[in-house]
mmCIF file of C-alpha atoms and ligand atoms in Angstrom:
data_model
loop_
_atom_site.group_PDB
_atom_site.id
_atom_site.type_symbol
_atom_site.label_atom_id
_atom_site.label_comp_id
_atom_site.label_asym_id
_atom_site.label_seq_id
_atom_site.Cartn_x
_atom_site.Cartn_y
_atom_site.Cartn_z
ATOM 1 C CA MET A 1 78.555 175.555 90.720
ATOM 2 C CA ALA A 2 78.285 171.794 90.146
ATOM 3 C CA ASP A 3 80.182 172.266 86.871
ATOM 4 C CA PHE A 4 83.279 173.273 88.815
ATOM 5 C CA ILE A 5 83.208 170.506 91.375
ATOM 6 C CA GLN A 6 84.433 166.999 90.819
ATOM 7 C CA TYR A 7 83.233 164.633 93.484
ATOM 8 C CA ILE A 8 85.377 161.611 94.249
ATOM 9 C CA GLU A 9 83.423 158.438 94.770
ATOM 10 C CA CYS A 10 84.941 155.803 96.991
ATOM 11 C CA THR A 11 83.972 153.221 99.566
ATOM 12 C CA HIS A 12 84.097 153.889 103.294
ATOM 13 C CA GLY A 13 87.165 151.668 103.558
ATOM 14 C CA GLU A 14 89.013 153.506 100.785
ATOM 15 C CA TRP A 15 88.436 157.189 101.578
ATOM 16 C CA LYS A 16 91.704 157.665 103.425
ATOM 17 C CA LYS A 17 93.680 156.357 100.445
ATOM 18 C CA ALA A 18 91.656 158.568 98.084
ATOM 19 C CA VAL A 19 92.421 161.608 100.270
ATOM 20 C CA HIS A 20 96.150 160.816 100.090
ATOM 21 C CA ARG A 21 95.975 160.553 96.306
ATOM 22 C CA GLU A 22 94.124 163.851 95.912
ATOM 23 C CA ILE A 23 96.362 165.720 98.362
ATOM 24 C CA GLU A 24 99.461 164.578 96.480
ATOM 25 C CA ALA A 25 98.004 165.672 93.138
ATOM 26 C CA ALA A 26 96.715 169.056 94.382
ATOM 27 C CA ASP A 27 98.545 172.362 93.866
ATOM 28 C CA CYS A 28 96.474 173.987 96.601
ATOM 29 C CA ILE A 29 94.359 172.471 99.352
ATOM 30 C CA LEU A 30 91.389 174.299 100.862
ATOM 31 C CA LEU A 31 90.433 172.968 104.243
ATOM 32 C CA TYR A 32 87.164 174.014 105.864
ATOM 33 C CA ILE A 33 87.465 173.807 109.616
ATOM 34 C CA ALA A 34 84.307 173.722 111.663
ATOM 35 C CA PRO A 35 83.558 172.483 115.156
ATOM 36 C CA LYS A 36 82.062 169.038 115.544
ATOM 37 C CA ALA A 37 79.443 170.376 117.953
ATOM 38 C CA ASP A 38 77.728 173.790 117.725
ATOM 39 C CA LYS A 39 80.827 175.694 118.689
ATOM 40 C CA PHE A 40 84.465 175.122 119.573
ATOM 41 C CA PRO A 41 85.209 174.432 123.213
ATOM 42 C CA VAL A 42 86.844 177.238 125.155
ATOM 43 C CA ILE A 43 90.600 176.958 125.336
ATOM 44 C CA LYS A 44 91.636 177.601 128.860
ATOM 45 C CA ARG A 45 94.535 177.002 131.079
ATOM 46 C CA PRO A 46 94.222 174.023 133.379
ATOM 47 C CA GLU A 47 92.061 174.837 136.389
ATOM 48 C CA ALA A 48 93.515 177.084 139.055
ATOM 49 C CA ALA A 49 94.194 174.075 141.258
ATOM 50 C CA LEU A 50 96.228 172.450 138.482
ATOM 51 C CA PRO A 51 98.107 175.270 136.832
ATOM 52 C CA TYR A 52 101.705 174.243 137.077
ATOM 53 C CA PHE A 53 104.084 172.013 135.207
ATOM 54 C CA GLU A 54 104.137 169.403 137.955
ATOM 55 C CA GLN A 55 100.367 168.889 137.809
ATOM 56 C CA TYR A 56 99.883 169.469 134.097
ATOM 57 C CA TYR A 57 100.229 165.841 133.081
ATOM 58 C CA ASP A 58 97.569 164.808 135.570
ATOM 59 C CA ALA A 59 95.074 167.395 134.287
ATOM 60 C CA PRO A 60 92.104 166.163 132.225
ATOM 61 C CA PHE A 61 92.290 166.370 128.423
ATOM 62 C CA LYS A 62 90.273 168.926 126.464
ATOM 63 C CA ASN A 63 87.389 167.586 124.345
ATOM 64 C CA LEU A 64 88.179 167.225 120.657
ATOM 65 C CA SER A 65 87.592 170.364 118.575
ATOM 66 C CA THR A 66 86.258 168.844 115.412
ATOM 67 C CA GLY A 67 85.704 165.520 113.708
ATOM 68 C CA VAL A 68 88.580 163.063 113.945
ATOM 69 C CA GLY A 69 88.347 162.518 110.169
ATOM 70 C CA LEU A 70 89.242 166.131 109.410
ATOM 71 C CA LEU A 71 92.032 166.097 111.960
ATOM 72 C CA HIS A 72 93.442 162.968 110.310
ATOM 73 C CA GLU A 73 93.441 164.808 106.997
ATOM 74 C CA ILE A 74 95.687 167.499 108.461
ATOM 75 C CA ALA A 75 98.116 164.737 109.406
ATOM 76 C CA TYR A 76 98.039 163.441 105.824
ATOM 77 C CA ILE A 77 98.664 166.922 104.402
ATOM 78 C CA ASP A 78 101.629 167.230 106.730
ATOM 79 C CA ARG A 79 103.000 163.789 105.805
ATOM 80 C CA LEU A 80 102.727 164.586 102.123
ATOM 81 C CA GLY A 81 104.611 167.857 102.639
ATOM 82 C CA LYS A 82 101.675 170.076 101.606
ATOM 83 C CA ILE A 83 100.959 172.197 104.701
ATOM 84 C CA GLU A 84 102.530 175.207 102.929
ATOM 85 C CA ASN A 85 100.112 174.741 100.037
ATOM 86 C CA THR A 86 97.088 174.659 102.306
ATOM 87 C CA VAL A 87 94.574 177.399 103.043
ATOM 88 C CA ALA A 88 92.260 176.864 105.997
ATOM 89 C CA ILE A 89 88.792 178.414 105.866
ATOM 90 C CA CYS A 90 86.606 178.994 108.895
ATOM 91 C CA ARG A 91 83.794 181.194 110.169
ATOM 92 C CA GLU A 92 84.816 184.578 111.519
ATOM 93 C CA HIS A 93 83.625 183.970 115.074
ATOM 94 C CA GLU A 94 85.479 180.646 115.172
ATOM 95 C CA SER A 95 88.775 181.922 113.826
ATOM 96 C CA LYS A 96 89.838 183.179 117.268
ATOM 97 C CA TYR A 97 89.713 179.634 118.594
ATOM 98 C CA ILE A 98 91.853 178.305 115.759
ATOM 99 C CA TRP A 99 94.405 181.101 116.105
ATOM 100 C CA GLU A 100 94.599 180.486 119.836
ATOM 101 C CA LEU A 101 95.107 176.777 119.377
ATOM 102 C CA ILE A 102 97.825 177.341 116.799
ATOM 103 C CA GLY A 103 99.456 180.138 118.759
ATOM 104 C CA LYS A 104 99.585 178.242 122.017
ATOM 105 C CA ASN A 105 101.212 175.159 120.633
ATOM 106 C CA SER A 106 104.545 174.697 118.959
ATOM 107 C CA TRP A 107 105.000 173.291 115.471
ATOM 108 C CA GLN A 108 104.593 169.686 116.487
ATOM 109 C CA GLY A 109 101.664 170.511 118.747
ATOM 110 C CA ILE A 110 103.846 169.874 121.752
ATOM 111 C CA SER A 111 102.706 171.293 125.083
ATOM 112 C CA VAL A 112 103.992 174.805 125.745
ATOM 113 C CA PHE A 113 104.797 176.267 129.134
ATOM 114 C CA THR A 114 105.647 179.777 130.227
ATOM 115 C CA ARG A 115 107.587 180.949 133.227
ATOM 116 C CA THR A 116 105.559 183.143 135.589
ATOM 117 C CA VAL A 117 106.404 184.683 138.931
ATOM 118 C CA ASP A 118 104.550 181.821 140.604
ATOM 119 C CA GLY A 119 106.151 179.010 138.614
ATOM 120 C CA ILE A 120 106.010 177.337 135.202
ATOM 121 C CA ARG A 121 102.479 177.296 133.813
ATOM 122 C CA ALA A 122 100.952 175.515 130.837
ATOM 123 C CA THR A 123 99.622 177.859 128.147
ATOM 124 C CA SER A 124 96.529 175.793 127.338
ATOM 125 C CA SER A 125 94.553 172.729 128.287
ATOM 126 C CA ARG A 126 96.064 169.342 127.557
ATOM 127 C CA LEU A 127 95.265 168.440 123.965
ATOM 128 C CA LEU A 128 94.481 164.974 122.715
ATOM 129 C CA ALA A 129 96.570 163.752 119.793
ATOM 130 C CA PRO A 130 94.024 164.549 117.030
ATOM 131 C CA ASP A 131 93.670 168.162 118.240
ATOM 132 C CA ARG A 132 97.413 168.633 118.111
ATOM 133 C CA GLN A 133 97.041 168.213 114.360
ATOM 134 C CA LEU A 134 95.240 171.558 114.183
ATOM 135 C CA ALA A 135 98.384 173.212 115.537
ATOM 136 C CA ARG A 136 100.245 172.026 112.436
ATOM 137 C CA LEU A 137 98.318 174.585 110.403
ATOM 138 C CA GLN A 138 100.842 177.075 111.762
ATOM 139 C CA GLY A 139 102.699 176.620 108.471
ATOM 140 C CA ALA A 140 99.637 177.005 106.206
ATOM 141 C CA ALA A 141 99.621 179.610 103.423
ATOM 142 C CA GLY A 142 96.676 181.314 105.103
ATOM 143 C CA ILE A 143 93.726 181.019 107.437
ATOM 144 C CA VAL A 144 90.801 182.952 105.993
ATOM 145 C CA ALA A 145 87.589 183.664 107.877
ATOM 146 C CA PHE A 146 84.159 184.511 106.461
ATOM 147 C CA THR A 147 80.860 185.832 107.770
ATOM 148 C CA ASP A 148 77.368 184.968 106.573
ATOM 149 C CA ALA A 149 77.238 188.356 104.824
ATOM 150 C CA ASP A 150 80.388 187.454 102.837
ATOM 151 C CA LEU A 151 78.534 184.562 101.240
ATOM 152 C CA THR A 152 75.828 186.780 99.783
ATOM 153 C CA ILE A 153 78.049 189.130 97.758
ATOM 154 C CA SER A 154 80.540 188.272 95.040
ATOM 155 C CA ARG A 155 83.181 190.932 95.774
ATOM 156 C CA SER A 156 83.435 190.372 99.492
ATOM 157 C CA ARG A 157 86.471 190.925 101.689
ATOM 158 C CA PHE A 158 86.529 187.150 102.191
ATOM 159 C CA ALA A 159 86.748 186.513 98.431
ATOM 160 C CA ARG A 160 89.643 188.959 98.164
ATOM 161 C CA LEU A 161 91.538 187.429 101.093
ATOM 162 C CA LEU A 162 90.869 183.895 99.871
ATOM 163 C CA ARG A 163 92.189 184.768 96.410
ATOM 164 C CA ARG A 164 95.329 186.200 97.969
ATOM 165 C CA ALA A 165 95.867 183.141 100.185
ATOM 166 C CA VAL A 166 95.341 180.707 97.301
ATOM 167 C CA LYS A 167 97.836 182.679 95.215
ATOM 168 C CA ALA A 168 100.344 182.433 98.064
ATOM 169 C CA ALA A 169 99.718 178.682 98.362
ATOM 170 C CA LEU A 170 100.252 178.161 94.637
ATOM 171 C CA GLY A 171 103.487 180.151 94.750
ATOM 172 C CA ARG A 172 105.024 178.095 97.515
ATOM 173 C CA HIS A 173 107.347 175.288 96.642
ATOM 174 C CA HIS A 174 106.569 172.664 99.184
ATOM 175 C CA THR A 175 109.318 170.883 100.996
ATOM 176 C CA GLN A 176 108.368 167.358 100.109
ATOM 177 C CA PRO A 177 110.296 164.783 102.137
ATOM 178 C CA ARG A 178 112.705 162.845 99.932
ATOM 179 C CA ALA A 179 111.061 159.597 101.042
ATOM 180 C CA LEU A 180 107.886 160.740 99.291
ATOM 181 C CA ARG A 181 109.363 160.425 95.844
ATOM 182 C CA GLN A 182 107.920 156.918 95.931
ATOM 183 C CA GLY A 183 104.472 158.519 95.975
ATOM 184 C CA TRP A 184 101.538 158.542 98.347
ATOM 185 C CA GLN A 185 101.167 154.767 98.071
ATOM 186 C CA SER A 186 104.184 154.353 100.360
ATOM 187 C CA MET A 187 102.298 156.263 103.098
ATOM 188 C CA VAL A 188 99.310 153.929 103.303
ATOM 189 C CA GLY A 189 98.518 150.285 103.973
ATOM 190 C CA VAL A 190 100.744 147.635 105.513
ATOM 191 C CA SER A 191 104.090 146.323 104.317
ATOM 192 C CA PRO A 192 106.199 143.388 105.540
ATOM 193 C CA THR A 193 109.361 145.167 104.369
ATOM 194 C CA PRO A 194 110.962 148.351 105.789
ATOM 195 C CA ARG A 195 109.885 151.687 104.305
ATOM 196 C CA PRO A 196 110.669 155.306 105.206
ATOM 197 C CA LEU A 197 107.755 156.734 107.180
ATOM 198 C CA PRO A 198 106.954 159.937 109.076
ATOM 199 C CA PRO A 199 107.590 161.649 111.366
ATOM 200 C CA ASP A 200 111.337 161.205 110.728
ATOM 201 C CA TYR A 201 111.177 159.149 107.500
ATOM 202 C CA GLN A 202 113.465 156.483 108.942
ATOM 203 C CA LEU A 203 112.874 152.877 107.916
ATOM 204 C CA LYS A 204 109.996 151.202 109.740
ATOM 205 C CA ILE A 205 108.206 147.875 109.390
ATOM 206 C CA ILE A 206 104.481 148.429 109.892
ATOM 207 C CA SER A 207 102.847 145.211 108.825
ATOM 208 C CA HIS A 208 99.668 144.909 110.902
ATOM 209 C CA THR A 209 98.050 148.383 110.960
ATOM 210 C CA ASP A 210 97.288 150.499 107.900
ATOM 211 C CA VAL A 211 99.573 153.541 108.209
ATOM 212 C CA GLU A 212 96.679 155.872 107.347
ATOM 213 C CA ASN A 213 94.976 154.774 110.565
ATOM 214 C CA LEU A 214 97.930 155.910 112.680
ATOM 215 C CA LEU A 215 98.070 159.540 113.767
ATOM 216 C CA HIS A 216 101.360 159.179 115.578
ATOM 217 C CA ILE A 217 104.124 156.907 114.427
ATOM 218 C CA PRO A 218 107.129 156.506 116.734
ATOM 219 C CA ASN A 219 110.526 157.896 115.709
ATOM 220 C CA GLY A 220 113.490 155.751 114.695
ATOM 221 C CA ASN A 221 113.784 152.291 113.149
ATOM 222 C CA ILE A 222 110.899 150.300 114.575
ATOM 223 C CA THR A 223 108.961 147.112 113.880
ATOM 224 C CA GLU A 224 105.285 146.860 114.676
ATOM 225 C CA MET A 225 104.264 144.028 116.956
ATOM 226 C CA ALA A 226 100.888 142.363 116.440
ATOM 227 C CA ALA A 227 98.455 143.660 119.064
ATOM 228 C CA GLU A 228 97.418 140.135 120.114
ATOM 229 C CA GLN A 229 101.039 139.172 120.675
ATOM 230 C CA ALA A 230 101.749 142.328 122.698
ATOM 231 C CA THR A 231 98.595 142.220 124.791
ATOM 232 C CA SER A 232 99.251 138.561 125.686
ATOM 233 C CA ARG A 233 102.099 140.013 127.780
ATOM 234 C CA LEU A 234 99.659 142.057 129.928
ATOM 235 C CA ASN A 235 97.747 140.911 132.989
ATOM 236 C CA ARG A 236 93.967 141.190 133.014
ATOM 237 C CA ARG A 237 93.936 144.397 135.063
ATOM 238 C CA ALA A 238 96.380 146.150 132.743
ATOM 239 C CA ALA A 239 94.413 145.025 129.681
ATOM 240 C CA ARG A 240 91.189 146.373 131.180
ATOM 241 C CA LYS A 241 92.785 149.701 132.129
ATOM 242 C CA GLY A 242 94.204 150.376 128.645
ATOM 243 C CA CYS A 243 96.383 153.469 128.321
ATOM 244 C CA PRO A 244 97.499 154.421 131.852
ATOM 245 C CA THR A 245 97.691 158.089 130.801
ATOM 246 C CA CYS A 246 94.300 158.729 129.176
ATOM 247 C CA GLY A 247 92.339 155.527 129.737
ATOM 248 C CA ALA A 248 91.873 154.791 126.016
ATOM 249 C CA GLY A 249 91.249 151.119 125.238
ATOM 250 C CA LEU A 250 94.002 148.794 124.007
ATOM 251 C CA SER A 251 92.788 149.191 120.420
ATOM 252 C CA ASN A 252 94.169 152.769 120.580
ATOM 253 C CA LEU A 253 97.705 151.545 121.269
ATOM 254 C CA PHE A 254 100.318 150.945 118.598
ATOM 255 C CA PHE A 255 102.750 148.259 119.812
ATOM 256 C CA TYR A 256 106.290 147.992 118.501
ATOM 257 C CA ILE A 257 109.860 147.024 119.219
ATOM 258 C CA ASN A 258 112.950 149.038 118.388
ATOM 259 C CA GLY A 259 114.998 148.026 115.341
ATOM 260 C CA LEU A 260 114.048 146.342 112.109
ATOM 261 C CA GLY A 261 112.923 142.736 112.401
ATOM 262 C CA ASN A 262 112.080 140.532 115.310
ATOM 263 C CA ASP A 263 115.316 138.610 115.899
ATOM 264 C CA GLU A 264 115.584 139.011 119.667
ATOM 265 C CA PRO A 265 112.590 137.518 121.483
ATOM 266 C CA ASP A 266 113.331 139.333 124.771
ATOM 267 C CA GLN A 267 113.203 142.832 123.337
ATOM 268 C CA THR A 268 111.236 145.485 125.212
ATOM 269 C CA ILE A 269 107.728 146.007 123.857
ATOM 270 C CA TRP A 270 106.820 149.676 123.497
ATOM 271 C CA ALA A 271 103.489 151.305 122.731
ATOM 272 C CA LYS A 272 102.428 154.709 121.435
ATOM 273 C CA CYS A 273 98.925 155.813 122.444
ATOM 274 C CA GLN A 274 97.111 157.211 119.409
ATOM 275 C CA ASN A 275 94.722 159.117 121.650
ATOM 276 C CA CYS A 276 97.079 161.057 123.930
ATOM 277 C CA MET A 277 100.500 160.411 122.333
ATOM 278 C CA ALA A 278 101.923 158.875 125.524
ATOM 279 C CA TYR A 279 104.908 156.551 125.147
ATOM 280 C CA LEU A 280 104.369 153.340 127.096
ATOM 281 C CA MET A 281 106.300 150.165 127.774
ATOM 282 C CA VAL A 282 105.254 146.669 128.751
ATOM 283 C CA GLU A 283 106.936 145.573 131.976
ATOM 284 C CA ASN A 284 106.009 142.904 134.510
ATOM 285 C CA TRP A 285 102.650 142.318 132.787
ATOM 286 C CA ARG A 286 101.736 145.996 133.067
ATOM 287 C CA LEU A 287 101.780 149.090 130.866
ATOM 288 C CA LEU A 288 103.982 151.860 132.205
ATOM 289 C CA GLU A 289 104.255 155.443 131.022
ATOM 290 C CA VAL A 290 107.825 156.413 130.136
HETATM 291 ZN ZN1 ZN B 301 96.601 157.543 126.011
#
């Protein structure tokens, strides 16, 4: 088996760049999805006391399904336009969870609600930003499940289904964003000059945070603001509280201003929480959800 596997050696600080490079070069990506703990958490609607649209955004978030590293990789596959060339692999008894997560969330992993006789209800628990990445596998070439027995025989049902899914992935012409013609290098690191970046591939100046460390980049033309500069505009209480939506610390917030460049000193400072995706703004020394 070792003859068929090429391991990529890289430092801890470089693995995200290496993953970008390999995803771009690959014709087909196989992604093994497994829970971080022993099993996936149960997907359930918010508790009976909090079932409706009005209370949904106050409901607690669901625990993360799997390691944040793997969930980041799904974001990279998406950014590099390779979801259609991806086949996800999971254990049979865990596939139900993945299908449910994908089925209950729209393409962007946005919360979904359904109208019932009692009112508008959420279809699942509130998902943190990394878990929403799993929902992006909706566009994958296949999700193939295996059992322990499948691994002991060469002509298993799993092998047949996997072969079929890989063939489908290889046959798909991925819809690579035009901005990606510059290569994966434009999707990583910092840059003092504007570059087209996901999710909308409009020009953005991200010059303080490596792009590969951001799960959610705001739409439109934006310019990152240094965290120290932005947090100096918060009072001590607001700084201690962090994200007013999920309670994540300030290090989870991506601060920016609209437009390219920093010509107007009085511009509104915005923030995008990388943990819960909330849009925030700095006003009167506080962070407010918008
Ligand atoms: Zn948050």
